[in-house]
Short mmCIF file of C-alpha atoms and ligand atoms in Angstrom, two decimals:
data_model
loop_
_atom_site.label_atom_id
_atom_site.label_comp_id
_atom_site.label_asym_id
_atom_site.label_seq_id
_atom_site.Cartn_x
_atom_site.Cartn_y
_atom_site.Cartn_z
CA MET A 97 61.84 116.88 6.12
CA THR A 98 64.35 119.50 5.13
CA ASP A 99 67.53 118.11 3.65
CA SER A 100 69.31 121.28 2.59
CA TRP A 101 72.04 122.93 4.62
CA ALA A 102 73.97 124.76 1.93
CA THR A 103 74.51 127.90 3.99
CA PHE A 104 74.35 126.16 7.33
CA GLY A 105 77.90 126.68 8.59
CA ALA A 106 78.03 130.33 7.68
CA ASP A 107 74.60 130.87 9.23
CA LEU A 108 75.60 129.71 12.64
CA HIS A 109 77.54 132.79 13.69
CA ILE A 110 79.71 131.01 16.19
CA ASP A 111 82.50 132.93 17.77
CA PRO A 112 85.59 130.69 17.69
CA ALA A 113 87.34 133.01 20.12
CA GLY A 114 84.42 132.99 22.58
CA ALA A 115 85.43 132.64 26.21
CA ALA A 116 83.34 129.50 26.71
CA GLY A 117 85.23 127.58 24.03
CA LEU A 118 84.41 126.31 20.58
CA ARG A 119 82.21 123.39 21.55
CA ALA A 120 80.10 125.49 23.94
CA GLY A 121 79.90 128.24 21.30
CA LEU A 122 78.74 125.81 18.66
CA MET A 123 76.17 124.30 21.03
CA ASP A 124 74.81 127.74 21.92
CA ALA A 125 74.60 128.67 18.26
CA LEU A 126 72.75 125.48 17.37
CA ARG A 127 70.33 125.82 20.30
CA GLU A 128 69.66 129.42 19.33
CA ALA A 129 69.04 128.43 15.70
CA VAL A 130 66.51 125.82 16.81
CA ARG A 131 64.92 128.08 19.41
CA THR A 132 64.34 130.91 16.97
CA GLY A 133 63.05 128.56 14.29
CA ARG A 134 65.93 129.11 11.86
CA LEU A 135 66.40 125.35 12.04
CA THR A 136 63.01 123.68 11.97
CA PRO A 137 62.16 120.25 13.44
CA GLY A 138 63.31 117.48 11.12
CA THR A 139 66.01 119.56 9.41
CA ARG A 140 68.98 117.40 8.61
CA LEU A 141 72.29 118.76 9.83
CA PRO A 142 75.51 118.35 7.90
CA SER A 143 77.86 115.57 8.94
CA SER A 144 80.36 116.48 11.62
CA ARG A 145 83.11 116.26 9.01
CA THR A 146 81.35 118.69 6.64
CA LEU A 147 80.43 121.18 9.33
CA ALA A 148 83.92 121.05 10.84
CA ALA A 149 85.42 121.81 7.43
CA ASP A 150 82.82 124.53 6.89
CA LEU A 151 83.62 126.22 10.19
CA GLY A 152 87.34 125.46 10.17
CA ILE A 153 87.25 123.63 13.49
CA ALA A 154 88.12 120.09 14.61
CA ARG A 155 85.71 117.34 13.69
CA ASN A 156 85.67 116.04 17.30
CA THR A 157 84.47 119.42 18.49
CA VAL A 158 81.46 119.19 16.21
CA ALA A 159 80.84 115.52 17.04
CA ASP A 160 80.95 116.28 20.79
CA ALA A 161 78.58 119.22 20.40
CA TYR A 162 76.15 117.10 18.37
CA ALA A 163 76.33 114.27 20.93
CA GLU A 164 75.55 116.61 23.82
CA LEU A 165 72.67 118.21 21.98
CA VAL A 166 71.29 114.75 21.22
CA ALA A 167 71.53 113.94 24.94
CA GLU A 168 69.76 117.22 25.74
CA GLY A 169 66.97 116.46 23.29
CA TRP A 170 67.61 119.23 20.75
CA LEU A 171 68.81 116.87 18.04
CA THR A 172 68.25 113.24 17.14
CA ALA A 173 70.78 110.89 15.63
CA ARG A 174 69.87 107.77 13.70
CA GLN A 175 72.11 105.44 11.77
CA GLY A 176 71.39 105.99 8.10
CA SER A 177 69.46 109.22 8.46
CA GLY A 178 72.09 111.42 10.04
CA THR A 179 71.54 114.08 12.65
CA ARG A 180 68.33 116.08 12.59
CA VAL A 181 66.63 118.74 14.63
CA ALA A 182 64.35 116.92 17.07
CA GLN A 183 60.62 117.04 16.45
CA ARG A 184 59.98 118.13 20.02
CA ALA A 185 62.53 120.96 19.98
CA GLU A 186 59.83 123.60 19.52
CA PRO A 187 61.03 126.89 18.02
CA ARG A 188 60.28 130.03 19.97
CA ARG A 189 59.67 132.84 17.53
CA ALA A 190 58.55 135.25 20.21
CA ALA A 191 60.17 138.55 21.10
CA THR A 192 63.83 138.53 22.04
CA THR A 193 62.88 139.51 25.58
CA ALA A 194 61.15 136.16 26.15
CA PRO A 195 62.85 134.08 28.82
CA ARG A 196 65.19 131.43 27.46
CA SER A 197 63.47 128.07 27.40
CA ARG A 198 65.20 125.18 29.08
CA PRO A 199 66.03 122.38 26.66
CA VAL A 200 63.52 119.53 26.63
CA ARG A 201 65.32 116.44 27.88
CA ARG A 202 64.42 113.77 25.40
CA ARG A 203 64.68 110.15 26.31
CA PRO A 204 67.27 108.33 24.23
CA ALA A 205 65.94 105.57 21.99
CA TYR A 206 67.73 102.90 24.01
CA SER A 207 69.05 102.64 27.54
CA LEU A 208 71.57 100.19 28.95
CA THR A 209 71.96 101.98 32.26
CA ALA A 210 71.85 99.80 35.36
CA GLY A 211 69.09 99.93 37.93
CA SER A 212 65.84 98.84 36.36
CA PRO A 213 64.27 95.51 35.47
CA ASP A 214 62.29 95.08 32.25
CA LEU A 215 59.13 96.94 33.23
CA SER A 216 57.14 95.43 30.38
CA THR A 217 57.29 92.06 32.13
CA PHE A 218 55.43 93.14 35.25
CA PRO A 219 53.07 90.23 35.98
CA ARG A 220 49.90 92.27 35.69
CA ALA A 221 47.41 89.41 35.52
CA ASP A 222 48.82 87.54 38.52
CA TRP A 223 49.19 90.78 40.48
CA LEU A 224 45.59 91.68 39.74
CA LYS A 225 44.42 88.26 40.90
CA ALA A 226 46.44 88.62 44.09
CA ALA A 227 45.09 92.13 44.66
CA ARG A 228 41.51 90.90 44.23
CA ARG A 229 42.00 88.08 46.69
CA ALA A 230 43.85 90.34 49.13
CA LEU A 231 41.18 93.02 49.05
CA THR A 232 38.38 90.50 49.46
CA ALA A 233 40.05 88.94 52.48
CA ALA A 234 41.39 92.14 54.07
CA PRO A 235 40.20 92.66 57.64
CA ASN A 236 38.74 96.06 58.51
CA ASP A 237 41.84 97.06 60.44
CA ALA A 238 43.84 96.91 57.19
CA PHE A 239 42.21 100.26 56.37
CA GLY A 240 43.57 101.89 59.50
CA TYR A 241 47.00 103.39 60.29
CA GLY A 242 48.26 100.07 61.53
CA ASP A 243 51.58 98.85 62.88
CA PRO A 244 54.52 100.95 61.65
CA ARG A 245 56.38 97.69 61.00
CA GLY A 246 53.85 96.91 58.25
CA ARG A 247 51.13 94.30 57.80
CA ILE A 248 51.66 91.11 59.77
CA GLU A 249 50.41 89.04 56.80
CA LEU A 250 53.30 90.27 54.63
CA ARG A 251 55.86 90.02 57.43
CA THR A 252 54.84 86.43 58.06
CA VAL A 253 55.01 85.40 54.41
CA LEU A 254 58.33 87.22 53.95
CA ALA A 255 59.88 85.47 56.95
CA GLY A 256 59.21 82.13 55.25
CA TYR A 257 60.28 83.28 51.81
CA LEU A 258 63.51 84.93 52.94
CA ALA A 259 64.53 81.90 54.99
CA ARG A 260 63.87 79.58 52.06
CA ALA A 261 65.22 81.68 49.19
CA ARG A 262 67.94 83.81 50.79
CA GLY A 263 69.02 81.94 53.91
CA VAL A 264 67.87 84.82 56.13
CA HIS A 265 67.04 84.16 59.80
CA ALA A 266 63.75 85.96 59.89
CA ASP A 267 61.02 86.29 62.44
CA PRO A 268 57.89 88.29 61.49
CA GLU A 269 58.40 90.32 64.68
CA THR A 270 61.78 91.62 63.48
CA ILE A 271 60.72 92.51 59.95
CA VAL A 272 59.85 96.09 59.05
CA ILE A 273 58.25 96.85 55.69
CA CYS A 274 59.48 100.01 54.03
CA SER A 275 58.88 101.79 50.77
CA GLY A 276 62.21 100.90 49.16
CA PHE A 277 65.78 100.20 50.14
CA VAL A 278 66.38 103.95 50.22
CA HIS A 279 63.61 104.35 52.78
CA GLY A 280 65.14 101.61 54.93
CA LEU A 281 68.54 103.27 54.66
CA MET A 282 67.08 106.63 55.69
CA LEU A 283 65.53 105.02 58.74
CA MET A 284 68.82 103.35 59.60
CA GLY A 285 70.68 106.64 59.15
CA LYS A 286 68.34 108.28 61.64
CA VAL A 287 68.57 105.46 64.16
CA LEU A 288 72.36 105.25 63.90
CA ARG A 289 72.67 109.01 64.56
CA GLN A 290 70.38 108.67 67.57
CA ARG A 291 72.75 105.96 68.76
CA ARG A 292 75.60 108.43 68.39
CA VAL A 293 77.24 106.62 65.49
CA ARG A 294 79.23 109.15 63.50
CA GLU A 295 80.56 107.15 60.57
CA VAL A 296 79.16 104.49 58.26
CA ALA A 297 81.74 102.93 55.93
CA VAL A 298 80.54 102.49 52.34
CA GLU A 299 82.00 100.56 49.44
CA SER A 300 84.39 102.47 47.20
CA TYR A 301 81.95 101.98 44.31
CA GLY A 302 78.23 102.33 44.84
CA LEU A 303 75.18 104.49 44.28
CA ASP A 304 75.85 108.09 45.29
CA VAL A 305 72.24 108.49 46.41
CA HIS A 306 72.89 106.00 49.22
CA GLY A 307 75.97 107.84 50.47
CA ASN A 308 74.07 111.14 50.19
CA LEU A 309 71.23 109.83 52.34
CA LEU A 310 73.62 108.81 55.08
CA ARG A 311 75.44 112.13 54.93
CA GLU A 312 72.13 113.99 55.10
CA ALA A 313 71.44 112.05 58.28
CA GLY A 314 74.62 113.59 59.69
CA LEU A 315 76.93 110.62 59.18
CA ARG A 316 80.37 110.59 57.60
CA THR A 317 80.87 107.94 54.91
CA PRO A 318 84.51 106.89 54.61
CA CYS A 319 85.10 104.32 51.91
CA LEU A 320 86.24 100.75 52.09
CA PRO A 321 88.62 99.68 49.32
CA LEU A 322 87.45 97.06 46.86
CA ASP A 323 89.28 94.38 44.88
CA LEU A 324 88.50 91.19 42.98
CA LEU A 325 87.29 89.46 46.16
CA GLY A 326 84.89 92.27 47.03
CA SER A 327 85.18 94.96 49.69
CA ARG A 328 88.25 94.64 51.94
CA THR A 329 86.28 94.20 55.12
CA GLY A 330 89.45 93.25 57.01
CA GLU A 331 90.31 96.96 56.94
CA LEU A 332 87.25 97.90 58.99
CA ALA A 333 89.17 97.12 62.16
CA GLY A 334 91.56 99.97 61.35
CA MET A 335 88.82 102.49 60.57
CA ARG A 336 88.40 104.07 63.98
CA GLY A 337 85.05 105.80 64.46
CA VAL A 338 83.13 103.56 62.04
CA GLY A 339 79.99 102.20 63.70
CA ALA A 340 78.38 100.50 60.71
CA VAL A 341 79.19 99.40 57.19
CA LEU A 342 76.97 99.32 54.10
CA LEU A 343 77.70 96.31 51.87
CA THR A 344 76.26 94.60 48.77
CA PRO A 345 77.60 91.11 49.55
CA ALA A 346 75.70 88.95 47.04
CA HIS A 347 76.65 91.07 44.03
CA GLN A 348 78.67 94.20 44.64
CA PHE A 349 77.06 97.21 43.02
CA PRO A 350 78.26 98.05 40.45
CA THR A 351 81.39 95.89 40.00
CA GLY A 352 79.41 92.64 40.30
CA VAL A 353 81.89 90.81 42.56
CA PRO A 354 80.37 88.54 45.23
CA LEU A 355 81.93 89.11 48.63
CA HIS A 356 84.47 86.33 49.26
CA PRO A 357 83.62 84.01 52.20
CA ASP A 358 86.72 85.20 54.10
CA ARG A 359 85.60 88.79 53.65
CA ARG A 360 82.10 87.92 54.87
CA ALA A 361 83.62 86.34 57.95
CA ALA A 362 85.89 89.38 58.46
CA ALA A 363 82.89 91.73 58.31
CA VAL A 364 81.05 89.72 60.95
CA ASP A 365 84.20 89.47 63.12
CA TRP A 366 84.57 93.25 62.97
CA ALA A 367 80.91 93.82 63.86
CA ARG A 368 81.14 91.48 66.84
CA GLY A 369 84.44 92.88 68.07
CA ALA A 370 83.62 96.56 67.59
CA GLY A 371 79.92 96.38 68.46
CA GLY A 372 79.24 97.53 64.89
CA LEU A 373 76.39 96.85 62.48
CA ILE A 374 76.44 95.56 58.92
CA LEU A 375 73.79 97.02 56.59
CA GLU A 376 73.28 94.35 53.93
CA ASP A 377 71.82 95.64 50.66
CA ASP A 378 70.46 92.50 48.94
CA TYR A 379 69.06 94.36 45.94
CA ASP A 380 69.27 91.61 43.30
CA GLY A 381 70.10 88.47 45.28
CA GLU A 382 67.47 86.37 43.50
CA PHE A 383 69.19 86.68 40.15
CA ARG A 384 72.15 84.34 40.09
CA TYR A 385 72.66 82.38 36.90
CA ASP A 386 75.33 79.73 36.95
CA ARG A 387 74.83 78.20 40.35
CA GLN A 388 72.74 78.53 43.48
CA PRO A 389 72.27 82.09 44.76
CA VAL A 390 74.80 83.20 47.35
CA GLY A 391 72.91 83.23 50.64
CA ALA A 392 72.51 86.40 52.64
CA LEU A 393 75.34 87.47 54.91
CA GLN A 394 72.73 88.03 57.60
CA GLY A 395 72.58 84.25 58.13
CA LEU A 396 76.05 84.42 59.70
CA ASP A 397 74.96 86.68 62.55
CA PRO A 398 71.36 87.98 62.59
CA GLU A 399 72.07 90.15 65.63
CA ARG A 400 74.87 92.07 63.84
CA VAL A 401 73.32 92.44 60.39
CA VAL A 402 70.43 94.57 59.16
CA TYR A 403 69.23 92.71 56.07
CA MET A 404 67.47 94.86 53.45
CA GLY A 405 65.68 93.43 50.43
CA THR A 406 63.48 95.03 47.82
CA SER A 407 60.94 94.22 45.12
CA SER A 408 62.49 96.86 42.87
CA LYS A 409 64.48 94.38 40.76
CA SER A 410 62.41 91.24 41.19
CA LEU A 411 59.09 92.96 40.38
CA ALA A 412 59.20 96.71 39.72
CA PRO A 413 60.65 99.81 41.40
CA GLY A 414 57.32 101.58 41.05
CA LEU A 415 55.76 99.30 43.67
CA ARG A 416 57.92 100.90 46.39
CA LEU A 417 57.88 97.78 48.53
CA ALA A 418 60.91 96.61 50.45
CA TRP A 419 61.75 94.95 53.75
CA MET A 420 64.26 95.08 56.56
CA VAL A 421 65.08 92.17 58.84
CA LEU A 422 66.48 93.67 62.03
CA PRO A 423 68.44 92.50 65.03
CA HIS A 424 65.96 92.19 67.92
CA GLY A 425 67.42 95.18 69.73
CA LEU A 426 66.78 97.54 66.83
CA VAL A 427 63.15 96.80 66.03
CA GLY A 428 61.63 99.28 68.46
CA GLU A 429 63.87 102.18 67.38
CA VAL A 430 63.34 101.57 63.67
CA ALA A 431 59.57 101.17 64.06
CA GLU A 432 59.48 104.37 66.09
CA ALA A 433 61.54 106.27 63.51
CA LYS A 434 59.21 105.04 60.79
CA GLY A 435 56.03 105.75 62.73
CA GLU A 436 57.13 109.31 63.41
CA VAL A 437 56.97 110.09 59.72
CA ASP A 438 54.06 107.75 58.98
CA TRP A 439 55.73 107.02 55.69
CA ALA A 440 54.63 103.53 54.98
CA SER A 441 53.64 101.48 51.99
CA SER A 442 49.96 101.09 51.25
CA ALA A 443 48.37 98.29 53.29
CA LEU A 444 46.61 96.98 50.20
CA ASP A 445 49.86 96.69 48.27
CA GLN A 446 51.43 94.90 51.23
CA LEU A 447 48.53 92.45 51.41
CA THR A 448 48.73 91.93 47.65
CA LEU A 449 52.43 91.15 47.82
CA ALA A 450 51.78 88.72 50.67
CA GLU A 451 49.16 86.97 48.58
CA PHE A 452 51.38 87.08 45.50
CA ILE A 453 54.23 85.36 47.35
CA GLU A 454 52.02 82.86 49.12
CA SER A 455 50.29 81.78 45.91
CA GLY A 456 53.64 80.89 44.33
CA ALA A 457 53.32 83.68 41.72
CA TYR A 458 56.42 85.45 43.04
CA ASP A 459 58.58 82.33 42.69
CA ARG A 460 57.23 81.70 39.19
CA HIS A 461 57.92 85.29 38.18
CA VAL A 462 61.46 85.28 39.57
CA ARG A 463 62.17 81.96 37.84
CA SER A 464 60.94 83.19 34.50
CA MET A 465 62.80 86.50 34.84
CA ARG A 466 65.97 84.66 35.78
CA LEU A 467 65.75 82.72 32.51
CA ARG A 468 65.05 85.85 30.51
CA TYR A 469 67.92 87.85 32.04
CA ARG A 470 70.27 84.90 31.77
CA ARG A 471 69.50 84.66 28.04
CA ARG A 472 70.25 88.37 27.68
CA ARG A 473 73.42 88.03 29.70
CA ASP A 474 74.52 85.20 27.37
CA GLN A 475 73.66 87.26 24.28
CA LEU A 476 75.59 90.22 25.65
CA VAL A 477 78.66 88.10 26.38
CA ALA A 478 78.47 86.43 22.94
CA ALA A 479 78.07 89.76 21.13
CA LEU A 480 81.01 91.27 23.00
CA ALA A 481 83.18 88.22 22.31
CA GLU A 482 82.46 88.60 18.61
CA ARG A 483 82.49 92.37 18.19
CA ALA A 484 84.93 93.51 20.88
CA PRO A 485 87.03 90.45 21.72
CA ALA A 486 89.80 92.50 23.33
CA LEU A 487 87.50 93.92 26.01
CA HIS A 488 87.03 92.04 29.26
CA VAL A 489 83.54 91.67 30.67
CA SER A 490 82.99 90.81 34.35
CA GLY A 491 80.34 90.68 37.05
CA ILE A 492 78.19 88.41 34.88
CA ALA A 493 77.37 85.61 37.32
CA ALA A 494 74.42 87.45 38.81
CA GLY A 495 72.19 90.50 38.69
CA LEU A 496 71.02 92.66 35.84
CA HIS A 497 74.24 94.38 34.86
CA ALA A 498 77.80 93.63 33.78
CA VAL A 499 81.02 95.61 33.74
CA LEU A 500 82.94 96.02 30.50
CA GLU A 501 86.53 97.22 30.80
CA LEU A 502 87.58 99.82 28.25
CA PRO A 503 90.98 100.99 27.02
CA GLU A 504 92.37 103.74 29.26
CA GLY A 505 90.96 107.18 28.62
CA THR A 506 88.04 106.08 26.45
CA GLU A 507 85.13 105.90 28.93
CA ARG A 508 83.85 109.40 28.30
CA SER A 509 84.13 109.29 24.55
CA VAL A 510 82.39 105.92 24.33
CA ILE A 511 79.49 107.26 26.40
CA GLN A 512 79.29 110.32 24.16
CA ALA A 513 79.42 108.21 21.03
CA ALA A 514 76.62 106.09 22.48
CA ALA A 515 74.50 109.19 23.12
CA TRP A 516 75.13 110.02 19.50
CA GLN A 517 73.59 106.65 18.57
CA GLY A 518 70.62 107.34 20.85
CA LEU A 519 71.90 104.92 23.50
CA ALA A 520 72.15 105.92 27.17
CA LEU A 521 75.15 104.36 28.91
CA GLU A 522 76.96 104.96 32.20
CA GLY A 523 80.62 104.62 33.04
CA LEU A 524 82.06 102.96 36.11
CA SER A 525 83.61 106.24 37.24
CA ARG A 526 80.14 107.65 37.89
CA PHE A 527 79.82 105.26 40.83
CA ARG A 528 83.23 105.92 42.39
CA HIS A 529 83.40 107.31 45.93
CA ALA A 530 85.12 110.70 46.04
CA ASP A 531 87.97 109.31 48.18
CA ALA A 532 88.44 106.03 46.29
CA GLU A 533 91.55 105.23 44.29
CA PRO A 534 90.91 106.00 40.62
CA GLY A 535 90.04 102.77 38.81
CA GLY A 536 90.19 101.78 35.17
CA ASP A 537 87.81 102.94 32.47
CA ALA A 538 84.73 100.75 32.13
CA LEU A 539 81.06 100.69 31.29
CA VAL A 540 78.34 99.47 33.63
CA ILE A 541 75.93 97.77 31.25
CA GLY A 542 72.41 97.26 32.57
CA TYR A 543 70.89 94.57 30.40
CA GLY A 544 67.71 94.24 32.45
CA ALA A 545 65.86 97.38 31.47
CA PRO A 546 65.21 97.18 27.72
CA THR A 547 62.02 95.52 26.58
CA ASP A 548 62.53 92.44 24.41
CA SER A 549 61.81 94.49 21.31
CA ALA A 550 64.41 97.15 22.22
CA TRP A 551 67.06 94.72 23.41
CA THR A 552 68.53 93.77 20.01
CA GLY A 553 68.73 97.39 18.90
CA ALA A 554 70.33 98.42 22.18
CA LEU A 555 72.92 95.65 21.93
CA GLU A 556 73.71 96.56 18.34
CA ALA A 557 74.08 100.24 19.24
CA LEU A 558 76.43 99.26 22.07
CA CYS A 559 78.60 97.11 19.82
CA ARG A 560 78.85 99.93 17.27
CA VAL A 561 80.38 102.38 19.73
CA LEU A 562 82.92 100.06 21.35
CA PRO A 563 86.56 100.75 20.58
C1 LIG B 787 72.63 98.92 44.74
C2 LIG B 787 71.16 99.08 44.85
N1 LIG B 787 70.59 98.98 46.04
C3 LIG B 787 69.24 99.10 46.20
C4 LIG B 787 68.44 99.36 45.13
C5 LIG B 787 66.94 99.40 45.30
O1 LIG B 787 66.49 100.58 45.77
P1 LIG B 787 64.92 100.77 46.06
O2 LIG B 787 64.44 99.56 46.81
O3 LIG B 787 64.87 101.99 46.89
O4 LIG B 787 64.23 100.92 44.76
C6 LIG B 787 68.99 99.53 43.88
C7 LIG B 787 68.12 99.86 42.75
O5 LIG B 787 68.53 100.27 41.71
C8 LIG B 787 70.39 99.38 43.73
O6 LIG B 787 70.96 99.50 42.53
#
């Protein structure tokens, strides 16, 4: 590795008066130096303080530029070994007319972003056993196109499981298997438009991909305000034109608040009074730690709620297996919308999941993952109490993520500092609806994704960057 940078600052040729600004100028200069091979992989860069002094610019400007280049994969940053040119940032020594290469996006060493379970815990052996049994027992018609609602074996097993574990009123005839919550939402968007619904209210914090899907279906997505009791469903009555509402009642994503019983009742009252529909996203309902899981809202009125569950958190997102439990009157339209595209999950995967649930392996897996995530949740809370006692953590009763409030104006810099440490983090603001009231600064910390071996390092990196 190269540890000399004696002429580094002077070599960079940045133009402090450049129109794009100092940070952008410095980033361009560094990228160019790597691209042309002037800075070779492994070369250690000077500290931000040294380079700032060298170039006569603010230290923060250098630190920000370094952090962004780490995030882009040009540089790496490790505690104790400083910032270096990444091994994969291949120099291009070719002619100057060669097209500019796009930076290689390098994965950070650690990620505490929300959305994924620990993929290393996928129950391979039990899944394989279930797949073997399912394939052996599969009738010939399992290899055909089949019912667009999905395999009856899985729908039957799910009806029992969802009633027992989530309090869902389910009948195999009203269940439709889909390839993920997003697939179910797309189908609902299509059906709602066909029914001439123009607006679907969404929570003021949520995943933008869900709002985008609804908008692509031609629906407007006004937002429902949110407070410490969950989404203010009482306000639906005043939102003229709204024909459906998308909610995460068991564990609001991402704030982590369970929808208060009064708010659940208000949502159902609105749906009954206005002839509206509630789309219930039960993405992580199985993971509640300190008491019994909050049952599904659907149990309050199965004819007004479309319940949507997924295996993406409980097993793995790569399976692309999810389920909708529909009001009777919607089954035909949803099945038709799905059949038109013929975009279904593999019959063999469906039969395997049915077998996996029926054999008790699903319950065992969920139980063991609940213990594992609960331990992590406890470790996170303990580490924060010790290392950042002034910061409030919330949303910890359930799910695979927590929300950590930050001092005002620090969200962005903490995320950048984390990137600098090789830790991917997301701020709460990233999930805010465009029309929502600005909220406080906070981090959404996904503690589910790291493997056990990465968890301690990720937690330590997090604690190091907290104000
Ligand atoms: C709020 C929320 N809903 C639903 C899902 C699951 O989506 P899918 O089943 O399409 O993987 C996720 C996954 O990250 C989520 O965060």
